[in-house]
Amino acid sequence: MSIMAINVAEEEYFRSQEADQRREEAWDDLRRANQAEQARLKAGGLGLCPECKTRLERRTLRGVELDQCGSCRGSWIKAGELQQLGTQKQRCFLAKVFAFGRGGVDK
């Protein structure tokens, strides 16, 4: 193998290593941002709508707290909150709210 070919292969190797490092740093930045957002949400802050990325607003409907998007009108409930609801009547109400928000008709 000639010296020229070795230099080209060496340069390609280092470019590849640098690209891998930049990708890993970008993933680390995303992980840190996600962890910060999760911590903020656990502390009671509201996030962004999963559908249209608009800031969610906290709404109380019949004693049930929901995160609602002012733009697409989607209603979101945090994991575990539905199970914490005390009565079947409230669960039925929420099922209707979610069906209506999805465009479904619940009779």
PDB file of C-alpha atoms in Angstrom:
ATOM      1  CA  MET A   1       0.000   0.000   0.000  1.00  0.00           C
ATOM      2  CA  SER A   2       1.408   3.388  -0.923  1.00  0.00           C
ATOM      3  CA  ILE A   3       1.927   6.229   1.522  1.00  0.00           C
ATOM      4  CA  MET A   4      -0.695   8.272  -0.342  1.00  0.00           C
ATOM      5  CA  ALA A   5      -3.319   5.542   0.133  1.00  0.00           C
ATOM      6  CA  ILE A   6      -2.421   5.220   3.823  1.00  0.00           C
ATOM      7  CA  ASN A   7      -2.810   8.982   4.331  1.00  0.00           C
ATOM      8  CA  VAL A   8      -6.223   8.963   2.619  1.00  0.00           C
ATOM      9  CA  ALA A   9      -7.384   6.014   4.720  1.00  0.00           C
ATOM     10  CA  GLU A  10      -6.088   7.689   7.881  1.00  0.00           C
ATOM     11  CA  GLU A  11      -7.874  10.957   7.076  1.00  0.00           C
ATOM     12  CA  GLU A  12     -11.114   9.089   6.379  1.00  0.00           C
ATOM     13  CA  TYR A  13     -10.779   7.209   9.670  1.00  0.00           C
ATOM     14  CA  PHE A  14     -10.357  10.431  11.662  1.00  0.00           C
ATOM     15  CA  ARG A  15     -13.235  12.148   9.808  1.00  0.00           C
ATOM     16  CA  SER A  16     -15.404   9.162  10.685  1.00  0.00           C
ATOM     17  CA  GLN A  17     -14.323   9.334  14.343  1.00  0.00           C
ATOM     18  CA  GLU A  18     -15.075  13.072  14.490  1.00  0.00           C
ATOM     19  CA  ALA A  19     -18.511  12.547  12.925  1.00  0.00           C
ATOM     20  CA  ASP A  20     -19.276   9.789  15.441  1.00  0.00           C
ATOM     21  CA  GLN A  21     -18.200  12.095  18.279  1.00  0.00           C
ATOM     22  CA  ARG A  22     -20.436  14.932  17.006  1.00  0.00           C
ATOM     23  CA  ARG A  23     -23.406  12.539  16.733  1.00  0.00           C
ATOM     24  CA  GLU A  24     -22.829  11.262  20.260  1.00  0.00           C
ATOM     25  CA  GLU A  25     -22.597  14.826  21.592  1.00  0.00           C
ATOM     26  CA  ALA A  26     -25.862  15.707  19.829  1.00  0.00           C
ATOM     27  CA  TRP A  27     -27.566  12.659  21.402  1.00  0.00           C
ATOM     28  CA  ASP A  28     -26.194  13.661  24.816  1.00  0.00           C
ATOM     29  CA  ASP A  29     -27.635  17.159  24.353  1.00  0.00           C
ATOM     30  CA  LEU A  30     -31.027  15.678  23.467  1.00  0.00           C
ATOM     31  CA  ARG A  31     -30.922  13.349  26.485  1.00  0.00           C
ATOM     32  CA  ARG A  32     -30.098  16.237  28.827  1.00  0.00           C
ATOM     33  CA  ALA A  33     -32.903  18.360  27.347  1.00  0.00           C
ATOM     34  CA  ASN A  34     -35.357  15.471  27.705  1.00  0.00           C
ATOM     35  CA  GLN A  35     -34.309  14.867  31.325  1.00  0.00           C
ATOM     36  CA  ALA A  36     -34.720  18.561  32.101  1.00  0.00           C
ATOM     37  CA  GLU A  37     -38.195  18.566  30.521  1.00  0.00           C
ATOM     38  CA  GLN A  38     -39.199  15.433  32.426  1.00  0.00           C
ATOM     39  CA  ALA A  39     -38.014  16.983  35.697  1.00  0.00           C
ATOM     40  CA  ARG A  40     -39.972  20.154  34.942  1.00  0.00           C
ATOM     41  CA  LEU A  41     -43.106  18.137  34.182  1.00  0.00           C
ATOM     42  CA  LYS A  42     -42.727  16.139  37.398  1.00  0.00           C
ATOM     43  CA  ALA A  43     -42.451  19.418  39.272  1.00  0.00           C
ATOM     44  CA  GLY A  44     -45.896  20.353  37.974  1.00  0.00           C
ATOM     45  CA  GLY A  45     -45.045  22.400  34.907  1.00  0.00           C
ATOM     46  CA  LEU A  46     -46.984  21.935  31.720  1.00  0.00           C
ATOM     47  CA  GLY A  47     -45.340  20.777  28.536  1.00  0.00           C
ATOM     48  CA  LEU A  48     -46.120  20.978  24.868  1.00  0.00           C
ATOM     49  CA  CYS A  49     -48.965  19.329  23.007  1.00  0.00           C
ATOM     50  CA  PRO A  50     -47.774  16.035  21.491  1.00  0.00           C
ATOM     51  CA  GLU A  51     -49.813  16.767  18.362  1.00  0.00           C
ATOM     52  CA  CYS A  52     -49.092  20.405  17.445  1.00  0.00           C
ATOM     53  CA  LYS A  53     -46.345  21.410  19.925  1.00  0.00           C
ATOM     54  CA  THR A  54     -48.355  24.302  21.399  1.00  0.00           C
ATOM     55  CA  ARG A  55     -48.020  25.017  25.132  1.00  0.00           C
ATOM     56  CA  LEU A  56     -50.610  23.061  27.147  1.00  0.00           C
ATOM     57  CA  GLU A  57     -52.962  24.741  29.605  1.00  0.00           C
ATOM     58  CA  ARG A  58     -54.257  23.167  32.828  1.00  0.00           C
ATOM     59  CA  ARG A  59     -58.067  22.845  32.829  1.00  0.00           C
ATOM     60  CA  THR A  60     -60.432  21.445  35.432  1.00  0.00           C
ATOM     61  CA  LEU A  61     -63.554  19.799  34.064  1.00  0.00           C
ATOM     62  CA  ARG A  62     -66.032  18.413  36.597  1.00  0.00           C
ATOM     63  CA  GLY A  63     -63.291  18.137  39.174  1.00  0.00           C
ATOM     64  CA  VAL A  64     -60.896  16.354  36.826  1.00  0.00           C
ATOM     65  CA  GLU A  65     -57.659  18.142  35.883  1.00  0.00           C
ATOM     66  CA  LEU A  66     -56.615  17.867  32.245  1.00  0.00           C
ATOM     67  CA  ASP A  67     -53.841  19.368  30.163  1.00  0.00           C
ATOM     68  CA  GLN A  68     -55.520  20.936  27.161  1.00  0.00           C
ATOM     69  CA  CYS A  69     -54.080  22.419  23.992  1.00  0.00           C
ATOM     70  CA  GLY A  70     -55.527  25.802  23.098  1.00  0.00           C
ATOM     71  CA  SER A  71     -54.662  25.279  19.450  1.00  0.00           C
ATOM     72  CA  CYS A  72     -55.847  21.796  18.435  1.00  0.00           C
ATOM     73  CA  ARG A  73     -58.117  21.405  21.528  1.00  0.00           C
ATOM     74  CA  GLY A  74     -56.532  18.046  22.381  1.00  0.00           C
ATOM     75  CA  SER A  75     -56.925  16.931  25.993  1.00  0.00           C
ATOM     76  CA  TRP A  76     -54.130  15.034  27.729  1.00  0.00           C
ATOM     77  CA  ILE A  77     -53.956  13.254  31.043  1.00  0.00           C
ATOM     78  CA  LYS A  78     -50.736  12.187  32.744  1.00  0.00           C
ATOM     79  CA  ALA A  79     -49.918   8.538  33.276  1.00  0.00           C
ATOM     80  CA  GLY A  80     -51.646   7.172  36.350  1.00  0.00           C
ATOM     81  CA  GLU A  81     -54.109  10.050  36.788  1.00  0.00           C
ATOM     82  CA  LEU A  82     -56.967   8.148  35.165  1.00  0.00           C
ATOM     83  CA  GLN A  83     -56.500   5.279  37.623  1.00  0.00           C
ATOM     84  CA  GLN A  84     -56.473   7.752  40.515  1.00  0.00           C
ATOM     85  CA  LEU A  85     -59.948   8.967  39.685  1.00  0.00           C
ATOM     86  CA  GLY A  86     -62.371   7.817  42.296  1.00  0.00           C
ATOM     87  CA  THR A  87     -65.633   7.113  40.537  1.00  0.00           C
ATOM     88  CA  GLN A  88     -66.801   5.270  37.469  1.00  0.00           C
ATOM     89  CA  LYS A  89     -68.859   8.354  36.600  1.00  0.00           C
ATOM     90  CA  GLN A  90     -65.692  10.440  36.272  1.00  0.00           C
ATOM     91  CA  ARG A  91     -64.022   7.746  34.148  1.00  0.00           C
ATOM     92  CA  CYS A  92     -67.056   7.646  31.867  1.00  0.00           C
ATOM     93  CA  PHE A  93     -66.991  11.441  31.581  1.00  0.00           C
ATOM     94  CA  LEU A  94     -63.305  11.412  30.636  1.00  0.00           C
ATOM     95  CA  ALA A  95     -63.878   8.686  28.059  1.00  0.00           C
ATOM     96  CA  LYS A  96     -66.501  10.930  26.437  1.00  0.00           C
ATOM     97  CA  VAL A  97     -64.195  13.951  26.565  1.00  0.00           C
ATOM     98  CA  PHE A  98     -61.382  12.013  24.892  1.00  0.00           C
ATOM     99  CA  ALA A  99     -63.737  10.522  22.280  1.00  0.00           C
ATOM    100  CA  PHE A 100     -65.078  13.996  21.486  1.00  0.00           C
ATOM    101  CA  GLY A 101     -61.534  15.408  21.256  1.00  0.00           C
ATOM    102  CA  ARG A 102     -60.633  12.694  18.722  1.00  0.00           C
ATOM    103  CA  GLY A 103     -63.704  13.536  16.666  1.00  0.00           C
ATOM    104  CA  GLY A 104     -65.596  10.448  17.760  1.00  0.00           C
ATOM    105  CA  VAL A 105     -69.219  10.382  18.721  1.00  0.00           C
ATOM    106  CA  ASP A 106     -69.981   8.793  22.072  1.00  0.00           C
ATOM    107  CA  LYS A 107     -73.655   8.269  22.847  1.00  0.00           C
TER     108      LYS A 107
END
